[in-house]
Amino acid sequence: MHTHSDLQLLVNSAHEAKVRQGVTLEVLGQDGLSYAPVTDDVLAELRRQLAAWNDDPPDFAWTWRTVGEYLDRLDEGIAVNACYLVPHGTVRMCVLGLDDRPPTADELADMRQLVAEGLEQGAVGLSAGLTYVPGMYADDEEVIALCEVLRDYGGFYCPHHRNYGLRAIEAYGDCIEIARRVGVPLHLAHAHLGFEVNRGRAPELLAMIDAARADGVDVTMDTYPYLAGATYLHAFLPRWMHAGGSTETLARLRQEELRERLRAELEDHGSDGFHDVPIDWSIIVISGVRTAPAERWLGQSIAEAATQAGRRPIDFVCELLVEEELGVACIAHIGNEENVRSIMAHPAHTAGSDGILVGERPHPRSYGTFPRYLAVYVRELGILSWEQAIRKMTSLPCQRLGFTDRGLLRPGMAADVVCFDPDTVRDTATYEDPKRLPEGIPYVVVNGRVVIDGGQHTGELAGRALRRSQRRESSPARRGA
Ligand SMILES: [Zn+2]
């Protein structure tokens, strides 16, 4: 339900990391940031901003600009099925660039138009990344105006909410209020309720979700079965560091006179990029870099690496981001196991890896999420039954996505089938050795074609882009805009 394979599915279309886990369908366009729809300028900016999620392969052919063209490109050959959410941040960049201000009425109409076009071309919903630039520049009114377009087309709203730390519960509440007000289905992305300030607060979140569901708001969510988070390192910088785009961010990172303000915001007060929680550099581990000299930092925390380099952590971070032109991926050890367990046991919870496939030492969730649910949380701990865990990975996601012909084993349904051994299925990827493939999943069938046969990839590219089921002939949102 949540993954960052937007480019890697095209670069390495065999997609072994995922298909070996039994994945047959991925939901792309997450966190408000992906590569369609784009203009040439927006694409250039996003390639740099998102390099630590998706890489930026030098010879890659960027043949698409619209959502429809991107889905057509996926149709040219991928191992698993994929569907797409229109990313709010990307849409905002197309209309307002990276300006930190509300849109004018005309600009908002243009954004609504781009969302409507993406949905008409087959996207299944709208994603938002409200702690990332430029999603964090949007107020609720802007989000509501775009969700209204969704309502007319029958897609769902999938936010990375405004704050994962100090104000996480409040931020989830905001998302629910928007869904209630507009009348759209809501899917909360990676709702893991991490950070020390939220320890033990899962029951509050789940009570809020239960109350909303009882009240008719259609809420679902996903998490991955790990304690750490992962993203690009410059996501933690305060919003003013991002104004004007990556070239200006890099210029500010070089400015010594800004260093103390930056240090105080990150370390003493908590930057809005780090969810208003003071950052502890010992829990932030470097997982991916761009240049060979920086590879020596892989697997080390910022605190360790800075000590070795003889620099203060804040100086080390700024200098590394400059050297790598922002292409630094990191793993943040912020999770609470009791929250992870409580949330995954909820009936509205679905599985999602949030997998980031690039970098030398990626988060193990990219290679282990789905077998880990089965091995650890079903077989070892008994937190989920087999039936519950399987539903979270099959029928419930397909219901949320609106794919009524998938997700169940029944005559007439699409043959996306996984055959695993309940006694031996397990993840083997670890933080130290994250690219190890799982065991106990001998067969994976996608659209009726065998992609994993006896544990080996057959080379079949059996997947295709799945487009939103059409509900309406006309496009009321376009008229309304
Ligand atoms: Zn994500």
Tab-separated table of C-alpha atoms and ligand atoms in Angstrom:
chain	number	residue	atom	x	y	z
A	1	MET	CA	0.000	0.000	0.000
A	2	HIS	CA	2.992	2.333	0.303
A	3	THR	CA	6.220	2.061	-1.621
A	4	HIS	CA	8.863	4.092	-3.415
A	5	SER	CA	9.506	1.970	-6.514
A	6	ASP	CA	8.397	4.730	-8.917
A	7	LEU	CA	11.693	4.630	-10.847
A	8	GLN	CA	13.253	1.375	-9.703
A	9	LEU	CA	10.382	-0.638	-11.150
A	10	LEU	CA	11.471	0.724	-14.551
A	11	VAL	CA	15.241	0.624	-13.947
A	12	ASN	CA	15.268	-2.984	-12.625
A	13	SER	CA	11.988	-4.266	-13.961
A	14	ALA	CA	12.518	-7.829	-12.616
A	15	HIS	CA	11.924	-6.189	-9.219
A	16	GLU	CA	13.383	-9.142	-7.332
A	17	ALA	CA	13.413	-7.432	-3.907
A	18	LYS	CA	9.629	-7.188	-3.918
A	19	VAL	CA	8.404	-10.070	-5.997
A	20	ARG	CA	10.451	-12.530	-3.921
A	21	GLN	CA	8.440	-11.304	-0.909
A	22	GLY	CA	5.237	-12.230	-2.721
A	23	VAL	CA	4.343	-8.693	-3.768
A	24	THR	CA	2.083	-8.667	-6.838
A	25	LEU	CA	0.897	-5.027	-6.737
A	26	GLU	CA	2.514	-1.785	-5.609
A	27	VAL	CA	0.983	1.635	-4.940
A	28	LEU	CA	3.273	4.386	-6.282
A	29	GLY	CA	3.176	8.192	-6.213
A	30	GLN	CA	3.399	8.334	-2.412
A	31	ASP	CA	4.052	11.154	0.056
A	32	GLY	CA	3.043	13.828	-2.424
A	33	LEU	CA	6.273	13.445	-4.393
A	34	SER	CA	6.714	11.607	-7.670
A	35	TYR	CA	7.449	12.296	-11.325
A	36	ALA	CA	4.025	12.817	-12.932
A	37	PRO	CA	2.516	15.146	-13.906
A	38	VAL	CA	5.599	17.289	-14.522
A	39	THR	CA	6.992	20.083	-16.646
A	40	ASP	CA	10.644	19.870	-17.724
A	41	ASP	CA	11.691	22.263	-14.930
A	42	VAL	CA	9.746	20.412	-12.226
A	43	LEU	CA	11.202	17.118	-13.374
A	44	ALA	CA	14.746	18.513	-13.128
A	45	GLU	CA	14.074	19.728	-9.572
A	46	LEU	CA	12.441	16.448	-8.472
A	47	ARG	CA	15.262	14.334	-9.860
A	48	ARG	CA	17.626	16.088	-7.468
A	49	GLN	CA	15.232	16.287	-4.505
A	50	LEU	CA	14.289	12.599	-4.644
A	51	ALA	CA	17.640	11.039	-5.597
A	52	ALA	CA	17.975	9.376	-2.190
A	53	TRP	CA	14.558	7.696	-2.594
A	54	ASN	CA	14.684	6.701	-6.232
A	55	ASP	CA	18.207	7.335	-7.548
A	56	ASP	CA	18.725	9.559	-10.609
A	57	PRO	CA	20.181	7.214	-13.228
A	58	PRO	CA	22.269	9.205	-15.738
A	59	ASP	CA	21.068	7.503	-18.933
A	60	PHE	CA	17.457	7.030	-17.908
A	61	ALA	CA	14.891	7.924	-20.591
A	62	TRP	CA	12.307	10.272	-19.080
A	63	THR	CA	9.764	9.624	-21.781
A	64	TRP	CA	6.650	10.793	-19.917
A	65	ARG	CA	5.273	14.034	-18.522
A	66	THR	CA	1.642	13.161	-17.668
A	67	VAL	CA	0.177	10.508	-15.354
A	68	GLY	CA	-1.266	8.661	-18.332
A	69	GLU	CA	2.088	8.587	-20.111
A	70	TYR	CA	3.772	7.292	-16.940
A	71	LEU	CA	1.223	4.471	-16.613
A	72	ASP	CA	1.763	3.639	-20.296
A	73	ARG	CA	5.501	3.447	-19.650
A	74	LEU	CA	4.909	0.986	-16.780
A	75	ASP	CA	2.842	-1.100	-19.192
A	76	GLU	CA	5.932	-1.632	-21.350
A	77	GLY	CA	7.240	-4.265	-18.923
A	78	ILE	CA	7.283	-4.686	-15.138
A	79	ALA	CA	7.344	-7.815	-12.980
A	80	VAL	CA	4.466	-6.801	-10.685
A	81	ASN	CA	1.343	-4.717	-11.113
A	82	ALA	CA	1.435	-1.055	-10.129
A	83	CYS	CA	-1.025	1.754	-9.567
A	84	TYR	CA	-0.465	5.445	-8.926
A	85	LEU	CA	-1.576	8.278	-6.669
A	86	VAL	CA	-1.495	11.853	-8.009
A	87	PRO	CA	1.176	13.485	-5.802
A	88	HIS	CA	0.060	16.812	-4.342
A	89	GLY	CA	3.581	18.243	-3.915
A	90	THR	CA	4.427	17.549	-7.545
A	91	VAL	CA	1.173	19.161	-8.683
A	92	ARG	CA	1.927	22.195	-6.496
A	93	MET	CA	5.411	22.508	-7.997
A	94	CYS	CA	3.920	22.502	-11.502
A	95	VAL	CA	1.719	25.476	-10.605
A	96	LEU	CA	3.537	27.463	-7.863
A	97	GLY	CA	7.105	26.226	-8.100
A	98	LEU	CA	8.596	26.061	-4.613
A	99	ASP	CA	6.935	29.212	-3.295
A	100	ASP	CA	5.966	29.134	0.382
A	101	ARG	CA	2.560	30.813	0.002
A	102	PRO	CA	-1.071	29.888	-0.645
A	103	PRO	CA	-2.187	29.577	-4.275
A	104	THR	CA	-4.322	32.284	-5.885
A	105	ALA	CA	-7.808	31.269	-7.018
A	106	ASP	CA	-6.515	30.738	-10.565
A	107	GLU	CA	-3.564	28.676	-9.347
A	108	LEU	CA	-5.840	26.531	-7.216
A	109	ALA	CA	-8.049	25.952	-10.257
A	110	ASP	CA	-4.958	24.866	-12.208
A	111	MET	CA	-3.995	22.441	-9.432
A	112	ARG	CA	-7.511	21.000	-9.386
A	113	GLN	CA	-7.298	20.575	-13.128
A	114	LEU	CA	-4.020	18.616	-12.852
A	115	VAL	CA	-5.486	16.365	-10.160
A	116	ALA	CA	-8.597	15.778	-12.291
A	117	GLU	CA	-6.464	14.922	-15.334
A	118	GLY	CA	-4.372	12.467	-13.307
A	119	LEU	CA	-7.521	10.745	-12.053
A	120	GLU	CA	-9.034	10.658	-15.544
A	121	GLN	CA	-5.827	9.070	-16.792
A	122	GLY	CA	-6.098	6.268	-14.232
A	123	ALA	CA	-4.644	7.347	-10.868
A	124	VAL	CA	-6.410	5.760	-7.897
A	125	GLY	CA	-6.218	8.718	-5.508
A	126	LEU	CA	-4.292	11.729	-4.241
A	127	SER	CA	-1.222	11.563	-1.987
A	128	ALA	CA	0.230	14.398	0.090
A	129	GLY	CA	3.527	14.787	1.940
A	130	LEU	CA	2.739	17.506	4.448
A	131	THR	CA	6.156	17.512	6.142
A	132	TYR	CA	8.033	17.591	2.839
A	133	VAL	CA	8.671	20.558	0.596
A	134	PRO	CA	6.488	21.795	-1.025
A	135	GLY	CA	3.597	19.898	0.618
A	136	MET	CA	4.354	21.586	3.949
A	137	TYR	CA	3.561	24.965	2.354
A	138	ALA	CA	-0.083	23.958	1.797
A	139	ASP	CA	-2.816	24.854	4.280
A	140	ASP	CA	-5.864	22.700	4.952
A	141	GLU	CA	-8.036	24.760	2.602
A	142	GLU	CA	-5.783	23.901	-0.326
A	143	VAL	CA	-5.839	20.213	0.550
A	144	ILE	CA	-9.629	20.302	0.914
A	145	ALA	CA	-10.054	21.938	-2.497
A	146	LEU	CA	-8.073	19.117	-4.104
A	147	CYS	CA	-9.844	16.394	-2.117
A	148	GLU	CA	-13.124	17.725	-3.514
A	149	VAL	CA	-11.893	16.700	-6.955
A	150	LEU	CA	-11.222	13.206	-5.610
A	151	ARG	CA	-14.735	12.897	-4.289
A	152	ASP	CA	-16.123	13.502	-7.743
A	153	TYR	CA	-13.969	10.751	-9.257
A	154	GLY	CA	-14.127	8.177	-6.482
A	155	GLY	CA	-10.461	8.076	-5.466
A	156	PHE	CA	-9.014	8.130	-1.946
A	157	TYR	CA	-6.870	10.623	-0.062
A	158	CYS	CA	-3.515	9.280	1.154
A	159	PRO	CA	-1.668	11.789	3.335
A	160	HIS	CA	1.734	11.654	4.972
A	161	HIS	CA	0.331	13.859	7.738
A	162	ARG	CA	1.702	17.119	9.057
A	163	ASN	CA	3.651	15.958	12.079
A	164	TYR	CA	4.988	12.572	13.152
A	165	GLY	CA	6.462	13.718	16.461
A	166	LEU	CA	5.187	16.169	19.028
A	167	ARG	CA	1.824	16.785	17.343
A	168	ALA	CA	1.281	13.420	15.636
A	169	ILE	CA	-2.133	12.648	17.147
A	170	GLU	CA	-3.386	16.136	16.317
A	171	ALA	CA	-2.069	15.735	12.748
A	172	TYR	CA	-3.937	12.439	12.277
A	173	GLY	CA	-7.032	14.198	13.595
A	174	ASP	CA	-6.614	16.898	10.917
A	175	CYS	CA	-6.550	14.276	8.155
A	176	ILE	CA	-9.690	12.641	9.515
A	177	GLU	CA	-11.465	16.000	9.715
A	178	ILE	CA	-10.606	16.752	6.091
A	179	ALA	CA	-11.922	13.352	4.988
A	180	ARG	CA	-15.093	13.858	7.027
A	181	ARG	CA	-15.681	17.381	5.735
A	182	VAL	CA	-15.153	16.525	2.082
A	183	GLY	CA	-16.605	13.022	2.191
A	184	VAL	CA	-13.644	11.118	0.753
A	185	PRO	CA	-12.108	7.805	1.830
A	186	LEU	CA	-8.885	8.259	3.796
A	187	HIS	CA	-5.801	6.054	3.926
A	188	LEU	CA	-3.163	7.143	6.469
A	189	ALA	CA	0.329	6.449	5.134
A	190	HIS	CA	2.874	4.703	7.388
A	191	ALA	CA	0.828	5.406	10.523
A	192	HIS	CA	3.442	3.917	12.841
A	193	LEU	CA	3.249	6.548	15.586
A	194	GLY	CA	6.977	6.647	16.200
A	195	PHE	CA	9.039	8.996	18.386
A	196	GLU	CA	9.511	8.803	22.134
A	197	VAL	CA	6.839	11.459	22.766
A	198	ASN	CA	4.249	9.061	21.330
A	199	ARG	CA	5.242	5.945	23.227
A	200	GLY	CA	2.122	4.141	24.441
A	201	ARG	CA	-0.260	6.471	22.620
A	202	ALA	CA	-1.474	4.013	19.957
A	203	PRO	CA	-4.774	3.433	21.822
A	204	GLU	CA	-5.569	7.164	21.466
A	205	LEU	CA	-4.943	7.051	17.730
A	206	LEU	CA	-6.970	3.879	17.277
A	207	ALA	CA	-9.863	5.227	19.376
A	208	MET	CA	-9.947	8.296	17.129
A	209	ILE	CA	-9.967	6.107	14.019
A	210	ASP	CA	-12.703	3.868	15.484
A	211	ALA	CA	-14.835	6.886	16.335
A	212	ALA	CA	-14.451	8.257	12.809
A	213	ARG	CA	-15.293	4.887	11.238
A	214	ALA	CA	-18.338	4.508	13.474
A	215	ASP	CA	-19.351	7.935	12.259
A	216	GLY	CA	-19.128	6.889	8.593
A	217	VAL	CA	-15.647	8.159	7.687
A	218	ASP	CA	-13.934	5.454	5.629
A	219	VAL	CA	-10.459	5.293	7.232
A	220	THR	CA	-7.714	2.736	6.617
A	221	MET	CA	-3.959	2.908	7.219
A	222	ASP	CA	-0.686	1.120	6.629
A	223	THR	CA	2.509	0.493	8.585
A	224	TYR	CA	5.647	-1.585	8.146
A	225	PRO	CA	6.735	-4.084	10.830
A	226	TYR	CA	9.940	-2.329	11.913
A	227	LEU	CA	10.875	0.342	14.413
A	228	ALA	CA	13.028	2.603	12.264
A	229	GLY	CA	11.913	5.125	9.650
A	230	ALA	CA	13.824	6.018	6.506
A	231	THR	CA	13.952	9.008	4.199
A	232	TYR	CA	16.349	11.523	2.651
A	233	LEU	CA	18.502	13.370	5.175
A	234	HIS	CA	17.631	16.899	4.069
A	235	ALA	CA	13.962	16.208	4.879
A	236	PHE	CA	14.874	16.985	8.513
A	237	LEU	CA	15.936	20.574	7.771
A	238	PRO	CA	13.526	23.361	8.747
A	239	ARG	CA	11.244	24.675	6.021
A	240	TRP	CA	13.112	27.947	5.467
A	241	MET	CA	16.153	25.962	4.361
A	242	HIS	CA	14.171	24.597	1.400
A	243	ALA	CA	12.732	27.872	0.067
A	244	GLY	CA	13.441	28.379	-3.634
A	245	GLY	CA	14.533	24.822	-4.336
A	246	SER	CA	17.569	22.589	-4.070
A	247	THR	CA	20.128	25.038	-5.509
A	248	GLU	CA	19.235	27.547	-2.804
A	249	THR	CA	19.161	24.846	-0.122
A	250	LEU	CA	22.714	23.904	-1.089
A	251	ALA	CA	23.768	27.569	-0.975
A	252	ARG	CA	22.350	27.919	2.559
A	253	LEU	CA	24.066	24.718	3.679
A	254	ARG	CA	27.385	26.333	2.686
A	255	GLN	CA	26.715	29.531	4.652
A	256	GLU	CA	28.576	29.375	7.970
A	257	GLU	CA	26.564	32.299	9.351
A	258	LEU	CA	23.350	30.248	9.208
A	259	ARG	CA	24.917	27.301	10.994
A	260	GLU	CA	24.122	28.302	14.593
A	261	ARG	CA	20.473	29.063	13.832
A	262	LEU	CA	20.192	25.717	12.087
A	263	ARG	CA	21.894	23.884	14.947
A	264	ALA	CA	19.630	25.445	17.558
A	265	GLU	CA	16.462	24.665	15.589
A	266	LEU	CA	17.421	21.056	14.945
A	267	GLU	CA	19.121	20.141	18.208
A	268	ASP	CA	17.535	22.371	20.859
A	269	HIS	CA	13.991	23.116	19.718
A	270	GLY	CA	13.059	20.525	17.072
A	271	SER	CA	12.750	21.564	13.442
A	272	ASP	CA	9.431	21.305	11.594
A	273	GLY	CA	11.284	18.949	9.219
A	274	PHE	CA	11.896	16.630	12.206
A	275	HIS	CA	8.355	16.882	13.555
A	276	ASP	CA	9.163	19.459	16.275
A	277	VAL	CA	11.260	16.961	18.218
A	278	PRO	CA	14.886	17.827	19.091
A	279	ILE	CA	17.072	15.575	16.953
A	280	ASP	CA	19.328	12.944	18.508
A	281	TRP	CA	22.110	12.385	15.960
A	282	SER	CA	22.987	9.000	17.480
A	283	ILE	CA	19.738	7.449	16.147
A	284	ILE	CA	20.136	8.752	12.567
A	285	VAL	CA	22.130	6.244	10.487
A	286	ILE	CA	23.524	6.998	7.013
A	287	SER	CA	22.140	4.417	4.554
A	288	GLY	CA	22.881	5.780	1.086
A	289	VAL	CA	25.261	8.303	-0.518
A	290	ARG	CA	26.214	9.316	-4.046
A	291	THR	CA	30.013	9.562	-4.115
A	292	ALA	CA	32.661	6.912	-3.428
A	293	PRO	CA	34.515	8.904	-0.702
A	294	ALA	CA	31.316	9.153	1.352
A	295	GLU	CA	30.745	5.404	1.298
A	296	ARG	CA	32.889	5.053	4.397
A	297	TRP	CA	30.032	6.608	6.405
A	298	LEU	CA	27.472	3.960	5.427
A	299	GLY	CA	25.998	2.177	8.431
A	300	GLN	CA	27.309	4.789	10.864
A	301	SER	CA	25.189	7.185	12.878
A	302	ILE	CA	25.621	10.907	12.242
A	303	ALA	CA	27.023	11.198	15.787
A	304	GLU	CA	29.672	8.509	15.153
A	305	ALA	CA	30.591	9.773	11.710
A	306	ALA	CA	30.899	13.374	12.945
A	307	THR	CA	33.201	12.296	15.787
A	308	GLN	CA	35.379	10.396	13.342
A	309	ALA	CA	35.477	13.366	11.001
A	310	GLY	CA	36.357	15.674	13.893
A	311	ARG	CA	33.343	17.900	13.165
A	312	ARG	CA	30.261	18.928	15.134
A	313	PRO	CA	27.239	16.892	13.914
A	314	ILE	CA	25.586	19.979	12.428
A	315	ASP	CA	28.723	20.857	10.447
A	316	PHE	CA	29.171	17.266	9.353
A	317	VAL	CA	25.555	17.092	8.112
A	318	CYS	CA	25.762	20.374	6.196
A	319	GLU	CA	29.089	19.464	4.586
A	320	LEU	CA	27.951	15.949	3.655
A	321	LEU	CA	24.746	17.250	2.059
A	322	VAL	CA	26.791	19.736	0.016
A	323	GLU	CA	29.309	17.097	-1.116
A	324	GLU	CA	26.551	14.656	-2.052
A	325	GLU	CA	24.326	17.361	-3.602
A	326	LEU	CA	21.536	16.347	-1.181
A	327	GLY	CA	21.760	12.669	-2.207
A	328	VAL	CA	22.014	11.237	1.314
A	329	ALA	CA	19.570	8.587	2.556
A	330	CYS	CA	19.185	7.794	6.239
A	331	ILE	CA	17.462	5.467	8.667
A	332	ALA	CA	16.007	7.010	11.819
A	333	HIS	CA	15.548	4.726	14.830
A	334	ILE	CA	12.457	6.378	16.232
A	335	GLY	CA	9.904	3.579	16.647
A	336	ASN	CA	7.931	2.150	19.554
A	337	GLU	CA	7.300	-1.595	19.382
A	338	GLU	CA	4.103	-1.479	21.451
A	339	ASN	CA	2.628	1.102	19.067
A	340	VAL	CA	3.642	-0.941	16.028
A	341	ARG	CA	1.955	-4.032	17.490
A	342	SER	CA	-1.261	-2.295	18.544
A	343	ILE	CA	-1.701	-0.568	15.195
A	344	MET	CA	-1.028	-3.668	13.084
A	345	ALA	CA	-3.703	-5.581	15.007
A	346	HIS	CA	-6.409	-3.070	14.034
A	347	PRO	CA	-8.900	-4.308	11.402
A	348	ALA	CA	-8.405	-1.150	9.269
A	349	HIS	CA	-4.661	-1.708	9.045
A	350	THR	CA	-3.040	-2.864	5.806
A	351	ALA	CA	0.557	-3.889	5.163
A	352	GLY	CA	2.931	-1.576	3.318
A	353	SER	CA	6.708	-1.620	3.116
A	354	ASP	CA	7.447	2.076	2.454
A	355	GLY	CA	10.371	0.384	0.706
A	356	ILE	CA	13.217	2.480	-0.639
A	357	LEU	CA	15.341	0.284	-2.893
A	358	VAL	CA	18.326	2.525	-3.603
A	359	GLY	CA	21.460	3.076	-1.507
A	360	GLU	CA	24.045	0.578	-0.301
A	361	ARG	CA	22.463	0.017	3.113
A	362	PRO	CA	18.721	0.572	2.649
A	363	HIS	CA	16.159	-0.052	5.362
A	364	PRO	CA	15.548	-3.845	5.590
A	365	ARG	CA	11.804	-3.208	5.166
A	366	SER	CA	12.466	-3.026	1.410
A	367	TYR	CA	13.455	-6.719	1.342
A	368	GLY	CA	11.640	-8.174	4.344
A	369	THR	CA	8.312	-6.520	5.190
A	370	PHE	CA	5.776	-9.118	4.048
A	371	PRO	CA	7.520	-12.337	5.154
A	372	ARG	CA	8.328	-10.563	8.420
A	373	TYR	CA	4.629	-10.086	9.173
A	374	LEU	CA	4.125	-13.808	8.702
A	375	ALA	CA	7.256	-15.071	10.468
A	376	VAL	CA	7.422	-12.710	13.429
A	377	TYR	CA	3.956	-11.307	14.036
A	378	VAL	CA	1.930	-14.412	13.103
A	379	ARG	CA	4.101	-17.465	13.711
A	380	GLU	CA	6.370	-16.304	16.543
A	381	LEU	CA	4.332	-13.738	18.448
A	382	GLY	CA	0.763	-14.636	17.508
A	383	ILE	CA	-0.273	-10.987	17.337
A	384	LEU	CA	-2.093	-11.676	14.084
A	385	SER	CA	-3.760	-14.861	12.843
A	386	TRP	CA	-2.725	-16.142	9.412
A	387	GLU	CA	-6.095	-15.084	8.043
A	388	GLN	CA	-5.821	-11.573	9.460
A	389	ALA	CA	-2.295	-11.075	8.145
A	390	ILE	CA	-3.182	-12.356	4.688
A	391	ARG	CA	-6.248	-10.109	4.491
A	392	LYS	CA	-4.027	-7.096	5.305
A	393	MET	CA	-1.863	-7.947	2.283
A	394	THR	CA	-4.538	-8.971	-0.220
A	395	SER	CA	-8.275	-8.293	-0.089
A	396	LEU	CA	-8.270	-5.227	2.159
A	397	PRO	CA	-5.747	-3.274	0.024
A	398	CYS	CA	-7.649	-4.182	-3.134
A	399	GLN	CA	-10.888	-2.953	-1.547
A	400	ARG	CA	-9.232	0.359	-0.679
A	401	LEU	CA	-7.813	0.662	-4.188
A	402	GLY	CA	-11.140	-0.146	-5.813
A	403	PHE	CA	-9.863	-3.234	-7.640
A	404	THR	CA	-12.877	-5.504	-7.234
A	405	ASP	CA	-11.430	-8.202	-9.495
A	406	ARG	CA	-8.313	-8.804	-7.367
A	407	GLY	CA	-7.198	-9.733	-3.862
A	408	LEU	CA	-9.288	-12.877	-3.337
A	409	LEU	CA	-8.811	-16.472	-4.508
A	410	ARG	CA	-12.068	-17.044	-6.339
A	411	PRO	CA	-13.084	-18.047	-9.860
A	412	GLY	CA	-13.074	-15.037	-12.150
A	413	MET	CA	-10.599	-13.006	-10.108
A	414	ALA	CA	-7.221	-11.946	-11.501
A	415	ALA	CA	-4.652	-14.683	-10.757
A	416	ASP	CA	-2.241	-12.838	-8.478
A	417	VAL	CA	-1.247	-15.753	-6.244
A	418	VAL	CA	1.483	-16.338	-3.660
A	419	CYS	CA	2.381	-19.801	-2.410
A	420	PHE	CA	4.385	-19.815	0.835
A	421	ASP	CA	5.311	-22.378	3.470
A	422	PRO	CA	3.863	-21.352	6.855
A	423	ASP	CA	6.557	-23.320	8.701
A	424	THR	CA	9.548	-21.735	6.974
A	425	VAL	CA	8.521	-18.376	5.538
A	426	ARG	CA	10.760	-15.667	6.978
A	427	ASP	CA	12.587	-12.427	6.290
A	428	THR	CA	16.375	-12.509	6.445
A	429	ALA	CA	17.178	-8.845	5.734
A	430	THR	CA	18.696	-6.959	8.678
A	431	TYR	CA	19.906	-3.411	9.260
A	432	GLU	CA	23.482	-4.719	8.914
A	433	ASP	CA	22.765	-6.829	5.819
A	434	PRO	CA	19.586	-5.358	4.347
A	435	LYS	CA	19.529	-6.818	0.838
A	436	ARG	CA	19.003	-10.464	1.836
A	437	LEU	CA	16.040	-12.104	0.145
A	438	PRO	CA	13.388	-13.938	2.169
A	439	GLU	CA	12.864	-17.700	2.441
A	440	GLY	CA	9.844	-19.967	2.215
A	441	ILE	CA	8.056	-18.288	-0.732
A	442	PRO	CA	8.548	-20.702	-3.652
A	443	TYR	CA	5.871	-19.484	-6.095
A	444	VAL	CA	4.526	-16.087	-7.095
A	445	VAL	CA	2.012	-15.714	-9.922
A	446	VAL	CA	1.157	-12.303	-11.389
A	447	ASN	CA	-1.772	-11.968	-13.790
A	448	GLY	CA	-1.723	-15.740	-14.273
A	449	ARG	CA	1.973	-15.898	-15.219
A	450	VAL	CA	4.583	-17.531	-12.978
A	451	VAL	CA	7.219	-14.972	-11.952
A	452	ILE	CA	8.817	-16.922	-9.083
A	453	ASP	CA	9.104	-20.656	-9.767
A	454	GLY	CA	10.725	-22.877	-7.142
A	455	GLY	CA	12.210	-19.774	-5.511
A	456	GLN	CA	13.780	-18.537	-8.769
A	457	HIS	CA	12.804	-15.518	-10.849
A	458	THR	CA	11.649	-16.648	-14.291
A	459	GLY	CA	12.307	-13.295	-15.927
A	460	GLU	CA	8.604	-12.904	-16.712
A	461	LEU	CA	7.451	-9.285	-16.746
A	462	ALA	CA	3.849	-10.164	-16.034
A	463	GLY	CA	2.736	-6.940	-14.365
A	464	ARG	CA	1.008	-3.895	-15.790
A	465	ALA	CA	-0.337	-0.547	-14.693
A	466	LEU	CA	-3.731	-0.851	-13.018
A	467	ARG	CA	-5.960	2.119	-13.648
A	468	ARG	CA	-8.747	3.376	-11.383
A	469	SER	CA	-12.066	1.743	-12.142
A	470	GLN	CA	-14.129	4.266	-14.057
A	471	ARG	CA	-17.182	5.389	-12.151
A	472	ARG	CA	-18.380	8.346	-14.133
A	473	GLU	CA	-18.619	9.310	-17.759
A	474	SER	CA	-18.320	13.052	-17.245
A	475	SER	CA	-15.811	15.071	-15.268
A	476	PRO	CA	-17.689	17.316	-12.851
A	477	ALA	CA	-14.514	18.549	-11.135
A	478	ARG	CA	-13.199	19.967	-14.362
A	479	ARG	CA	-16.443	21.863	-14.918
A	480	GLY	CA	-16.355	23.044	-11.302
A	481	ALA	CA	-12.826	24.368	-11.680
B	1	ZN	ZN	6.973	6.915	2.063
